[in-house]
Amino acid sequence: MNGSEFDAFATYYNRPEMDSRVLTWDRLKYYYTSTNGRISRLEYFAATAMIYVAFLGAGFALMMFSFASIFSGNIFTVLGTFGMGWLLYFVLWLAGAVACFLAGAKRAHDRNKSGWFVLLYFVPILSLWPFVELYFLPGTAGNNLYGNDPLVRFGTALTPPPNMQPGAPSRGAATAETSATAMRPSPSPQQMFHSPRLLGTGGEYANATIPVDAGGIVMGRDAARCNLVLNSGQVSRVHARVTFRADQGQFIVEDLGSSNGVFIGQQQVSGKSTLASGQSFRLGKDAATFTVLCG
């Protein structure tokens, strides 16, 4: 292991259990732009709190404009201000309702439920059920039908996968392992860096080190068919496969018919491509970048 590899491993291995920066721009886009994936309780609270703050700010601004129009003494100004103000407030309310549904669907996925579970908020009496479940109950451990664990999705700040934690299982156990490797003893850091692996250098798995076993790694959004799950909209349900040829000491990266492609450098590749240790490939425009390493 060279010095840079050791530093990358140490930074990843010793990082804290949870990242408190849940309101970065990238995460806000993730909360409000689709129903794909999962978010934790803390992320759901932050996502909905932002919407409530926006409503309060808009309501206060509408009240100030209304008072100003009343003092103007012109009935047409009053009616115009009220009409335009409430129209804008309705548009904001509609956008906020959609954003709340998208964030709630992701949180329901974390509980291994369909996103439609959020609609129980609109059912009298039963509305207490999603409130308690989404705000207070923990998500399912590891991968589920809707994606990988929120605690390992943002790779630069969260717990390493269990194959990097000697003797200690992690909440993200299924994220970077196949069912076959999940039963193996956790290798030591020294063993990790003398076997084929991917080092995340950008995107969702930045700074994560992921072993490549004999079965290879299938990457995509579909947790049922992939053993490395990504949530980016640039990633297809089944996007790419990475395998290692031990007899040649080379990696094979294969595009599995993805929509946004696999890139080596600036060149999009199709089918199978060979990479030597130290080379990198990228999924989509910037969904995730990995460097292949061996030895």
Coordinates of C-alpha atoms in Angstrom, one line a residue, residues 30-230:
Y30 CA -31.9 14.7 -4.0
Y31 CA -34.8 15.2 -1.5
Y32 CA -37.1 17.1 -3.8
T33 CA -36.5 15.8 -7.4
S34 CA -37.7 12.2 -7.5
T35 CA -39.2 9.4 -5.4
N36 CA -36.2 7.1 -6.0
G37 CA -34.1 6.0 -3.1
R38 CA -34.2 6.4 0.7
I39 CA -33.6 9.1 3.3
S40 CA -33.1 8.9 7.1
R41 CA -35.2 10.4 9.8
L42 CA -32.9 13.3 10.2
E43 CA -32.9 14.0 6.5
Y44 CA -36.7 13.9 6.3
F45 CA -37.0 16.3 9.3
A46 CA -34.6 18.7 7.6
A47 CA -36.3 18.4 4.2
T48 CA -39.8 19.1 5.6
A49 CA -38.5 21.9 7.9
M50 CA -37.1 23.7 4.9
I51 CA -40.5 23.7 3.2
Y52 CA -42.3 24.9 6.4
V53 CA -39.9 27.8 6.8
A54 CA -40.5 28.7 3.1
F55 CA -44.3 28.7 3.8
L56 CA -43.9 31.0 6.8
G57 CA -41.7 33.4 4.9
A58 CA -44.1 33.5 2.0
G59 CA -47.1 34.0 4.4
F60 CA -45.3 36.9 6.2
A61 CA -44.4 38.6 2.8
L62 CA -48.1 38.2 1.7
M63 CA -49.3 39.8 4.9
M64 CA -46.9 42.8 4.5
F65 CA -48.0 43.4 0.9
S66 CA -51.7 43.1 1.9
F67 CA -51.3 45.8 4.6
A68 CA -49.4 48.0 2.2
S69 CA -52.2 47.8 -0.4
I70 CA -54.9 48.5 2.3
F71 CA -53.1 51.7 3.3
S72 CA -52.9 52.8 -0.3
G73 CA -56.6 53.5 -0.3
N74 CA -57.1 52.2 -3.8
I75 CA -59.7 49.4 -4.0
F76 CA -58.3 48.0 -7.3
T77 CA -54.8 47.9 -5.8
V78 CA -56.1 46.1 -2.8
L79 CA -58.0 43.5 -4.9
G80 CA -55.1 43.1 -7.3
T81 CA -52.5 42.6 -4.5
F82 CA -54.7 40.1 -2.7
G83 CA -55.5 38.2 -5.9
M84 CA -51.9 38.0 -7.1
G85 CA -50.6 37.3 -3.6
W86 CA -52.9 34.4 -3.0
L87 CA -52.2 33.0 -6.5
L88 CA -48.5 33.0 -5.8
Y89 CA -49.1 31.5 -2.4
F90 CA -51.2 28.7 -4.0
V91 CA -48.4 28.0 -6.5
L92 CA -45.9 27.8 -3.7
W93 CA -48.2 25.6 -1.6
L94 CA -48.6 23.2 -4.6
A95 CA -44.8 23.1 -5.2
G96 CA -44.3 22.5 -1.4
A97 CA -46.9 19.7 -1.4
V98 CA -45.1 17.9 -4.3
A99 CA -41.7 18.4 -2.6
C100 CA -43.1 17.0 0.7
F101 CA -44.6 14.0 -1.1
L102 CA -41.2 13.2 -2.8
A103 CA -39.3 13.5 0.5
G104 CA -42.0 11.5 2.3
A105 CA -41.8 8.8 -0.4
K106 CA -38.1 8.4 0.1
R107 CA -38.6 8.2 3.9
A108 CA -41.3 5.6 3.4
H109 CA -38.9 3.6 1.3
D110 CA -36.4 3.7 4.2
R111 CA -39.2 1.9 6.2
N112 CA -39.5 -0.6 3.3
K113 CA -42.9 0.8 2.3
S114 CA -44.3 2.1 -0.9
G115 CA -44.1 5.9 -1.4
W116 CA -48.0 6.0 -1.6
F117 CA -47.9 5.4 2.2
V118 CA -47.5 9.2 2.5
L119 CA -51.1 9.7 1.2
L120 CA -52.3 8.5 4.6
Y121 CA -51.5 12.0 5.9
F122 CA -54.8 13.1 4.2
V123 CA -56.9 10.4 5.9
P124 CA -58.5 11.6 9.1
I125 CA -57.3 9.8 12.2
L126 CA -55.0 7.5 10.2
S127 CA -52.8 10.6 9.5
L128 CA -51.1 10.0 12.8
W129 CA -49.7 6.7 11.5
P130 CA -47.3 8.1 8.8
F131 CA -46.4 11.1 11.1
V132 CA -45.1 8.7 13.8
E133 CA -43.6 6.2 11.5
L134 CA -41.8 8.6 9.2
Y135 CA -40.5 11.1 11.8
F136 CA -39.7 8.7 14.7
L137 CA -39.1 5.1 13.6
P138 CA -35.7 3.9 12.2
G139 CA -35.3 2.6 8.7
T140 CA -34.6 -1.0 7.7
A141 CA -31.0 -2.1 8.2
G142 CA -28.9 -2.4 5.1
N143 CA -30.4 -2.5 1.6
N144 CA -34.1 -3.1 0.9
L145 CA -36.3 -3.2 -2.2
Y146 CA -36.0 0.6 -2.7
G147 CA -32.3 1.3 -2.5
N148 CA -29.2 1.3 -0.4
D149 CA -29.0 2.5 3.2
P150 CA -29.1 6.3 3.8
L151 CA -26.2 6.0 6.2
V152 CA -23.9 4.8 3.5
R153 CA -25.4 6.6 0.4
F154 CA -23.2 9.6 0.9
G155 CA -19.9 7.8 1.0
T156 CA -17.6 10.7 2.0
A157 CA -19.0 11.1 5.5
L158 CA -20.7 7.9 6.7
T159 CA -19.9 4.5 8.1
P160 CA -17.7 2.2 5.9
P161 CA -19.3 -1.0 4.7
P162 CA -18.8 -4.0 6.9
N163 CA -16.2 -5.6 4.7
M164 CA -13.9 -2.7 5.9
Q165 CA -14.9 -3.1 9.6
P166 CA -13.1 -6.1 11.2
G167 CA -15.5 -7.9 13.5
A168 CA -18.3 -5.3 13.4
P169 CA -21.4 -5.5 11.2
S170 CA -22.7 -2.3 9.8
R171 CA -26.1 -0.9 8.9
G172 CA -25.1 -0.9 5.3
A173 CA -24.2 -4.5 5.1
A174 CA -25.7 -5.2 1.7
T175 CA -24.5 -2.1 -0.1
A176 CA -21.1 -3.3 -1.4
E177 CA -21.4 -7.0 -0.9
T178 CA -23.0 -9.9 -2.7
S179 CA -24.9 -12.5 -0.7
A180 CA -21.9 -14.8 -1.1
T181 CA -19.3 -12.4 0.3
A182 CA -21.6 -11.3 3.2
M183 CA -20.9 -14.6 5.0
R184 CA -17.1 -14.2 4.8
P185 CA -14.9 -13.0 7.7
S186 CA -14.1 -9.3 7.4
P187 CA -10.6 -8.8 5.9
S188 CA -8.1 -6.6 7.6
P189 CA -7.1 -3.3 6.0
Q190 CA -3.8 -4.9 4.9
Q191 CA -5.7 -7.6 3.1
M192 CA -8.1 -5.1 1.5
F193 CA -5.2 -3.3 -0.2
H194 CA -3.7 -6.5 -1.6
S195 CA -6.8 -7.5 -3.4
P196 CA -8.8 -6.1 -6.4
R197 CA -11.0 -3.2 -5.3
L198 CA -12.7 0.0 -6.4
L199 CA -11.7 3.3 -4.9
G200 CA -14.5 5.9 -5.2
T201 CA -13.0 9.2 -6.4
G202 CA -16.2 11.1 -7.0
G203 CA -20.0 11.0 -6.6
E204 CA -22.0 8.9 -4.2
Y205 CA -19.2 6.6 -3.2
A206 CA -16.4 9.1 -3.0
N207 CA -13.6 7.8 -0.7
A208 CA -15.3 4.4 -0.3
T209 CA -13.2 1.3 -1.0
I210 CA -15.2 -1.6 -2.4
P211 CA -13.7 -5.1 -2.9
V212 CA -14.2 -6.9 -6.2
D213 CA -14.8 -10.5 -5.6
A214 CA -14.9 -13.4 -8.0
G215 CA -18.5 -12.7 -9.0
G216 CA -17.7 -9.1 -9.8
I217 CA -19.8 -6.0 -9.0
V218 CA -23.1 -5.0 -10.8
M219 CA -23.9 -1.3 -10.5
G220 CA -27.3 0.4 -10.8
R221 CA -30.4 1.7 -9.1
D222 CA -32.2 -1.6 -8.8
A223 CA -31.3 -3.1 -5.5
A224 CA -32.8 -6.5 -6.5
R225 CA -30.4 -6.9 -9.4
C226 CA -27.3 -4.9 -8.3
N227 CA -24.9 -5.4 -5.5
L228 CA -23.7 -1.8 -5.6
V229 CA -26.7 0.5 -5.5
L230 CA -26.6 4.2 -6.6

